mmCIF file of C-alpha atoms in Angstrom:
data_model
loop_
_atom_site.group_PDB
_atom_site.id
_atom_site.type_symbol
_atom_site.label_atom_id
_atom_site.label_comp_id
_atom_site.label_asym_id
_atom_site.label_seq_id
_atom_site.Cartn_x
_atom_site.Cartn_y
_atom_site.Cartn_z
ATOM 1 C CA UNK A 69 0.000 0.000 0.000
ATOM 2 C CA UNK A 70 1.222 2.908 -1.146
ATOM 3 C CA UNK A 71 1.353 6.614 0.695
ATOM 4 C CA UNK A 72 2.065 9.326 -1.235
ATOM 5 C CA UNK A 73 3.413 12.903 0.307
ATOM 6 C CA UNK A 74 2.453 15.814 -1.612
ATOM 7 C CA UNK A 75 3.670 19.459 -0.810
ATOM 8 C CA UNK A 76 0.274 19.195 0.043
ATOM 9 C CA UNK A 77 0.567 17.461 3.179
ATOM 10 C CA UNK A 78 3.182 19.568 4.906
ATOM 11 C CA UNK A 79 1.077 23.145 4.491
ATOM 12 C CA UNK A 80 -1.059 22.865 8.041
ATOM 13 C CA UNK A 81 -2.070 23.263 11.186
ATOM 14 C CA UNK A 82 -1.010 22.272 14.542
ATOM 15 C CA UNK A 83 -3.762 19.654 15.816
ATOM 16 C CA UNK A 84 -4.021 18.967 19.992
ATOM 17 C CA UNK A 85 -4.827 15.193 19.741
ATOM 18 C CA UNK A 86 -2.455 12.441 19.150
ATOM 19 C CA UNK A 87 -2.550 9.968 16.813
ATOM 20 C CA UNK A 88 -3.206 6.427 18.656
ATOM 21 C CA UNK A 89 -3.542 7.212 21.880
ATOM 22 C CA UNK A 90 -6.322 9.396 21.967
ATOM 23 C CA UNK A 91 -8.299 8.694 18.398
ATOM 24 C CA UNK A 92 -11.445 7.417 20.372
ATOM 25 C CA UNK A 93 -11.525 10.902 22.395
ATOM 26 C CA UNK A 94 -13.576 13.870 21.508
ATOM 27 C CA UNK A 95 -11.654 16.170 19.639
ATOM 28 C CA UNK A 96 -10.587 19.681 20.800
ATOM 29 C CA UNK A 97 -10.732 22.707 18.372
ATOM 30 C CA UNK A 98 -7.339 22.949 17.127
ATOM 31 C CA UNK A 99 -6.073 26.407 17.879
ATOM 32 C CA UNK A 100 -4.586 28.773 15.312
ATOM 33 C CA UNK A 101 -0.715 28.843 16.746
ATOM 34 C CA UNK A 102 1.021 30.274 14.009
ATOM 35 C CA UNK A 103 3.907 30.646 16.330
ATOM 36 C CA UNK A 104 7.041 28.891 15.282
ATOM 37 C CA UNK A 105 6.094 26.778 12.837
ATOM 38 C CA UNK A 106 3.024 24.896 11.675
ATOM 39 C CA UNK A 107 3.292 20.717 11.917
ATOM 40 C CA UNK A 108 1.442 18.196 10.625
ATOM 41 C CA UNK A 109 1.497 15.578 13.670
ATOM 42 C CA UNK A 110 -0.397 12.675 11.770
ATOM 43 C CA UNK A 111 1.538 11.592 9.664
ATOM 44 C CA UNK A 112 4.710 11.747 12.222
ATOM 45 C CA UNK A 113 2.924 9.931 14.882
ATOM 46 C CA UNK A 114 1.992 7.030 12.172
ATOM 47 C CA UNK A 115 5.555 6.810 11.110
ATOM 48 C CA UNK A 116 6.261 6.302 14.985
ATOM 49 C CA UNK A 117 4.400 3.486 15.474
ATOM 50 C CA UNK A 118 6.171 2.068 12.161
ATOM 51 C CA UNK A 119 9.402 2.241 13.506
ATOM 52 C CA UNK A 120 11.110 -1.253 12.996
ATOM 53 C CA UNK A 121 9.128 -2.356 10.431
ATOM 54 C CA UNK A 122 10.213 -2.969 6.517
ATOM 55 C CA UNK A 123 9.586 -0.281 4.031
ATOM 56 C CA UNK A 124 10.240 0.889 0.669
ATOM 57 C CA UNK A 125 10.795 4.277 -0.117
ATOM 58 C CA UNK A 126 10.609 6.182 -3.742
ATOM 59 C CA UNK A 127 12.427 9.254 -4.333
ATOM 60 C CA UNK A 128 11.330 11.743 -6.227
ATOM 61 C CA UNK A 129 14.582 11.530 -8.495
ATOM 62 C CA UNK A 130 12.783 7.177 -8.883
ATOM 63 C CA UNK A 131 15.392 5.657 -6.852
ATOM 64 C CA UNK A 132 13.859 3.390 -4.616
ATOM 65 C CA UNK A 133 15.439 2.426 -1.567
ATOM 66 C CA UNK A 134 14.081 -0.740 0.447
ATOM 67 C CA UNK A 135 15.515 -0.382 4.733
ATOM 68 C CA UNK A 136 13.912 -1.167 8.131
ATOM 69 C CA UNK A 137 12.706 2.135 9.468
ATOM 70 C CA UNK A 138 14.533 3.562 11.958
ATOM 71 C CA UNK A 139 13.136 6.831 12.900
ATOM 72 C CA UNK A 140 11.171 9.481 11.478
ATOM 73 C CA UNK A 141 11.387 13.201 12.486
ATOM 74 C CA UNK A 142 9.082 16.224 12.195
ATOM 75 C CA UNK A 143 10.174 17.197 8.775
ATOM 76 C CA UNK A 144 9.523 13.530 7.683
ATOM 77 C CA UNK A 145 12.890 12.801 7.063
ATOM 78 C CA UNK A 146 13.072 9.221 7.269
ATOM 79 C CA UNK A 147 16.524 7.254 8.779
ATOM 80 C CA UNK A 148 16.389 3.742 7.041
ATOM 81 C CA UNK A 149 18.700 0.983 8.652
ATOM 82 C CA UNK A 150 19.752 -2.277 6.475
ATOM 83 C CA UNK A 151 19.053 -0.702 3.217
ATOM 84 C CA UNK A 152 19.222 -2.005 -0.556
ATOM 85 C CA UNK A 153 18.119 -0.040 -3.512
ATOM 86 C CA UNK A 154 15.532 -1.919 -5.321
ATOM 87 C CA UNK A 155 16.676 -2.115 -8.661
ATOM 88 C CA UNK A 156 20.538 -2.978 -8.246
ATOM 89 C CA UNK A 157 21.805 -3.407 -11.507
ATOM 90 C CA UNK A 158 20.245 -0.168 -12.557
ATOM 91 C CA UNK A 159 21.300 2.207 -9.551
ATOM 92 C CA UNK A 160 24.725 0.654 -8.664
ATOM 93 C CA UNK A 161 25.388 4.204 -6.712
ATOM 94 C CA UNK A 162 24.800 3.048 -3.634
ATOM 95 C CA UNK A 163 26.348 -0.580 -3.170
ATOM 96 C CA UNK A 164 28.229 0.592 -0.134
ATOM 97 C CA UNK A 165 25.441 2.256 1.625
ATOM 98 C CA UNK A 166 23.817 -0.005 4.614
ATOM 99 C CA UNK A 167 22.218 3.204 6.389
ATOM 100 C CA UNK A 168 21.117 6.296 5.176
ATOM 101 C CA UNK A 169 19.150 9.281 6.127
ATOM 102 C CA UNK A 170 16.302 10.444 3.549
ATOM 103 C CA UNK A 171 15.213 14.098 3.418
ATOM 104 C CA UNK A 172 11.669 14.416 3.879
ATOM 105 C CA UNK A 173 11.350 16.648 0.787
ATOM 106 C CA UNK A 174 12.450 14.024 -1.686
ATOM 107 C CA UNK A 175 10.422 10.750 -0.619
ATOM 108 C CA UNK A 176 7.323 10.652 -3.422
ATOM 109 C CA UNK A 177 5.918 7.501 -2.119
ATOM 110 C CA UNK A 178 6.359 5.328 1.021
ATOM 111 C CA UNK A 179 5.382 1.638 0.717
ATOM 112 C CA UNK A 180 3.941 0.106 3.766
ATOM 113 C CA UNK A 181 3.608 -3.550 5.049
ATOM 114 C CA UNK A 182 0.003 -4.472 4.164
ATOM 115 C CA UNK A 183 -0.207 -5.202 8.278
ATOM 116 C CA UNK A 184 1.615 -1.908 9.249
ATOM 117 C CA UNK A 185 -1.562 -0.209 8.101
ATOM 118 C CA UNK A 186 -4.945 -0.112 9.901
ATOM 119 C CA UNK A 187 -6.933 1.789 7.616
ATOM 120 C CA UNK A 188 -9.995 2.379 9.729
ATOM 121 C CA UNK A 189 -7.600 4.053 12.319
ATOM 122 C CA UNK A 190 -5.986 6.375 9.516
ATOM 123 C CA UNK A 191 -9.721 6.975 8.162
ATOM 124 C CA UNK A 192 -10.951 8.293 11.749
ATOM 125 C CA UNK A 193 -7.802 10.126 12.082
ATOM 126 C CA UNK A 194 -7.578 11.783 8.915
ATOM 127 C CA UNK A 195 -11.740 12.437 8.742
ATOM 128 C CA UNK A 196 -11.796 13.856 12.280
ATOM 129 C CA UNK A 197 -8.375 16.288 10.998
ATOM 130 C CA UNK A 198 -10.123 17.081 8.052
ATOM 131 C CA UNK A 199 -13.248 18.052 10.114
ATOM 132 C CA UNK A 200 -11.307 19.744 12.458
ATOM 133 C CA UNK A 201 -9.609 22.091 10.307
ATOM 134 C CA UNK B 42 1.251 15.044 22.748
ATOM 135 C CA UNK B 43 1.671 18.762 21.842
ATOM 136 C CA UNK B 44 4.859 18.854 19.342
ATOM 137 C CA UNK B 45 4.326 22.495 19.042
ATOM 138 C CA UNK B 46 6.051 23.151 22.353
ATOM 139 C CA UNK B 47 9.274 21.001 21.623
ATOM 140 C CA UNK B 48 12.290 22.285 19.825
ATOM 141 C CA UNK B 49 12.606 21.698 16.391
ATOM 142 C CA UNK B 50 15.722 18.871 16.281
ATOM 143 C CA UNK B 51 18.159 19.049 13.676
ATOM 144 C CA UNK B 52 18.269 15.609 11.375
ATOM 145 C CA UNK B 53 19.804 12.711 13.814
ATOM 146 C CA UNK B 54 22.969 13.258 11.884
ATOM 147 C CA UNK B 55 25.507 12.968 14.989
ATOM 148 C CA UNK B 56 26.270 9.577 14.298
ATOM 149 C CA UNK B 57 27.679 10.342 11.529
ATOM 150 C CA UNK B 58 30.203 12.657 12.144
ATOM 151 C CA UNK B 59 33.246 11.963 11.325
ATOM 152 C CA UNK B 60 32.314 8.918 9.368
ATOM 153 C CA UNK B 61 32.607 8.572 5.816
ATOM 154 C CA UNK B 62 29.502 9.343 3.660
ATOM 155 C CA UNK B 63 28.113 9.658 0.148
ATOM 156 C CA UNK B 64 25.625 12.199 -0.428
ATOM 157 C CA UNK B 65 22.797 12.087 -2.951
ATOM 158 C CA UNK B 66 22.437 16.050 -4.260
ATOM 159 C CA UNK B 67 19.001 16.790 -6.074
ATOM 160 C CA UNK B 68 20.577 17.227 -9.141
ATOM 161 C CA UNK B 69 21.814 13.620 -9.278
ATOM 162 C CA UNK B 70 25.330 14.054 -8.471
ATOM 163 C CA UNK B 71 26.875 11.143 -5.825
ATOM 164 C CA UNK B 72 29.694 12.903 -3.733
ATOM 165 C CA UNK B 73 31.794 11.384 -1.183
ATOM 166 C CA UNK B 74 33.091 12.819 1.943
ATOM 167 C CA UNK B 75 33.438 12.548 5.444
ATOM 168 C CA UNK B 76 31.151 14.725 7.261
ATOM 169 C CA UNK B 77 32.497 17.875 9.927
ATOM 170 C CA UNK B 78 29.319 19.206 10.707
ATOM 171 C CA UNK B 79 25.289 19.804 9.846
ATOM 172 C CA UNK B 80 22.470 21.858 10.927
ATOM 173 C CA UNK B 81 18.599 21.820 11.618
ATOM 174 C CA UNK B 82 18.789 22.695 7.417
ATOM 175 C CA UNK B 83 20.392 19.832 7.042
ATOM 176 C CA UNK B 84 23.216 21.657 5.121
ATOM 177 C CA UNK B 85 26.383 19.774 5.714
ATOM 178 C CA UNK B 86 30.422 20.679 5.861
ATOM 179 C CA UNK B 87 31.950 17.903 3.911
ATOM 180 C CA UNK B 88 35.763 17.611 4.185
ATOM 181 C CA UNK B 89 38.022 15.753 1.830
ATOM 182 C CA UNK B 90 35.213 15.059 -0.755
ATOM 183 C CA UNK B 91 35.212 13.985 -4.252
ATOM 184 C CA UNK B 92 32.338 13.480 -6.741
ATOM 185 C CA UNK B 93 31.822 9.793 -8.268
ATOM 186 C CA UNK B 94 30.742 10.621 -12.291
ATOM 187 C CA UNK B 95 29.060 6.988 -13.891
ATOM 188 C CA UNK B 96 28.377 6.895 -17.282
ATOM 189 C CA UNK B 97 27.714 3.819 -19.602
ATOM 190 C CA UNK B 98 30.089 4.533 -21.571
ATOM 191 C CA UNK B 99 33.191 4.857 -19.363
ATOM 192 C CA UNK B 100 34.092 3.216 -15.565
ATOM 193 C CA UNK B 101 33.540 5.104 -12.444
ATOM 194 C CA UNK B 102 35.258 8.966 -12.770
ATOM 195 C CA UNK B 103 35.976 10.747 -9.373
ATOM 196 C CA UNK B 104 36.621 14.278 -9.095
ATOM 197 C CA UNK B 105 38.544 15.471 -6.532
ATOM 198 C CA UNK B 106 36.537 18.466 -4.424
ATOM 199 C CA UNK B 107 38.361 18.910 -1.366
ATOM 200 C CA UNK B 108 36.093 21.079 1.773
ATOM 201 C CA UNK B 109 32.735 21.743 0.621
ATOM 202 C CA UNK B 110 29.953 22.888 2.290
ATOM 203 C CA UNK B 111 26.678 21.794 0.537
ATOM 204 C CA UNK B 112 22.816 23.311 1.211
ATOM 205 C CA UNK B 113 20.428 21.436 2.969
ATOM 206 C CA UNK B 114 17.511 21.983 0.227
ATOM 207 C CA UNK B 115 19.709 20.485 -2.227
ATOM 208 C CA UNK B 116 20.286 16.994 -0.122
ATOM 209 C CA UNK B 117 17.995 14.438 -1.234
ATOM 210 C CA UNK B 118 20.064 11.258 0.564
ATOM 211 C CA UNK B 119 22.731 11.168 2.859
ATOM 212 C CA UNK B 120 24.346 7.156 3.123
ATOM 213 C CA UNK B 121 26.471 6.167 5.395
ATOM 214 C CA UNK B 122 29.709 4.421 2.858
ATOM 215 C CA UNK B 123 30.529 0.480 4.619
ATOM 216 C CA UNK B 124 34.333 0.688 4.243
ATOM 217 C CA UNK B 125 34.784 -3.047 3.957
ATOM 218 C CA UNK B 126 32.061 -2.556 0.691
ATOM 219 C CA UNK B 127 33.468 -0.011 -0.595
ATOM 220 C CA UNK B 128 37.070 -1.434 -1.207
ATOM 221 C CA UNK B 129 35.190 -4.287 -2.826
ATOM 222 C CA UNK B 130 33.462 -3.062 -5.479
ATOM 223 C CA UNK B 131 35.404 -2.197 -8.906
ATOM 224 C CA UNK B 132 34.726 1.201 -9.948
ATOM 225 C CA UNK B 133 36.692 1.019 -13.050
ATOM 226 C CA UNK B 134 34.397 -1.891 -14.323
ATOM 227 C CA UNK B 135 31.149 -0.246 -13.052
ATOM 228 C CA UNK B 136 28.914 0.951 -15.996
ATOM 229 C CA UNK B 137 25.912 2.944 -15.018
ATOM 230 C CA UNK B 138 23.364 5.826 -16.116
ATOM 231 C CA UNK B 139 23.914 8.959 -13.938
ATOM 232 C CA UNK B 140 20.742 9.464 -11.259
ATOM 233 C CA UNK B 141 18.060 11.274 -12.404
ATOM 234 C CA UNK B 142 17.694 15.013 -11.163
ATOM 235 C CA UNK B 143 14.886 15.137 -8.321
ATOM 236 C CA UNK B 144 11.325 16.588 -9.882
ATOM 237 C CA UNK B 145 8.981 17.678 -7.285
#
């Protein structure tokens, strides 16, 4: 299953709830803090709870580099452990490279394990943010 | 969990300081350095670098760059190089189509 990041997702507002934890609550109104920076926290808290698991990741530039996830930061940047580019024989540029650190800008897509991804969960969430907003 | 009130951490790049690295630019150029220092930006000070060319037509060029200091925007991935994997692989045999510039 595929998740893809447009510029889209990263233009937002800061919402009070987190992700797992507290999806069954009643949500707050978010408030308008335009302080510091705006953050999406969705998406970051589902990466969180991914941590350790296999994924793919496509680059914008269609590199695709297959790693167990290590951690995940605001931006999105993504720190892959164990990796191997997909197609070998085609992108031989990075033979040597066992761990690397993705910049959230790049990623297009994200492949998930089918059982990383409980899609009613995501649903609520991403209704209820939606709704919010 | 309120993120808004935690500072904004630079990219968990302090393990790798120090350490060899290739660096995936946006435009599609692979350089090789060891890193001296980064920021929240990303952008990274990368000391006794040198750029890996491929083509299909010709083995592995490298271009010697020396201290460099390149802009986070224009990072797309930054690897950490395996020594042992390194040594092993034979650039002068290694045929390959340069990486594609990043599109957004």
């Amino acid at each position: 299953m595929k998740i893809k990041l447009t510029s889209a997702s990263y233009s937002v507002r800061s919402i009070k709830f987190s992700f797992c934890s507290n999806l069954l609550a009643k949500p707050r109104k978010p408030s308008l803090f335009l302080g510091r920076g705006i953050e999406i926290i969705l998406f970051f808290s589902y990466f969180k709870d991914l941590v350790g698991r296999e994924v793919t990741v496509e680059l914008k530039n269609d590199l695709a580099i297959r790693g167990t996830l290590h951690s995940v930061d605001q931006y999105l940047n993504i720190k892959l452990e164990n990796t191997r580019v997909v197609d070998q024989d085609k992108y031989p540029h990075m033979l040597s490279v066992r761990n690397c650190f993705i910049r959230g800008s790049v990623v297009r897509y994200v492949q998930l394990p089918p059982d990383g991804v409980d899609i009613e969960l995501l649903h609520d969430a991403t209704r209820r943010e939606a709704r919010g907003g | 969990m309120n993120l808004r009130f935690k500072r904004a951490t630079g990219p968990g790049l302090e393990s790798l300081v120090d350490q060899t690295i290739l660096i995936i630019t946006n435009d599609g150029r692979n350089i090789v350095g060891v890193i001296k220092g980064f920021d929240q930006a990303t952008n990274i000070i990368l000391d006794e670098s040198h750029e890996r060319v491929y083509s299909t037509k010709e083995g592995v060029q490298q271009l010697v760059l020396g201290l460099y200091i390149i802009r986070g925007d224009n990072i797309s991935v930054v690897g950490e190089l395996d020594e042992e994997l390194y040594s092993a692989l034979d650039l002068s045999n290694l045929r390959a189509h340069p990486l594609m510039p990043v599109i957004h």
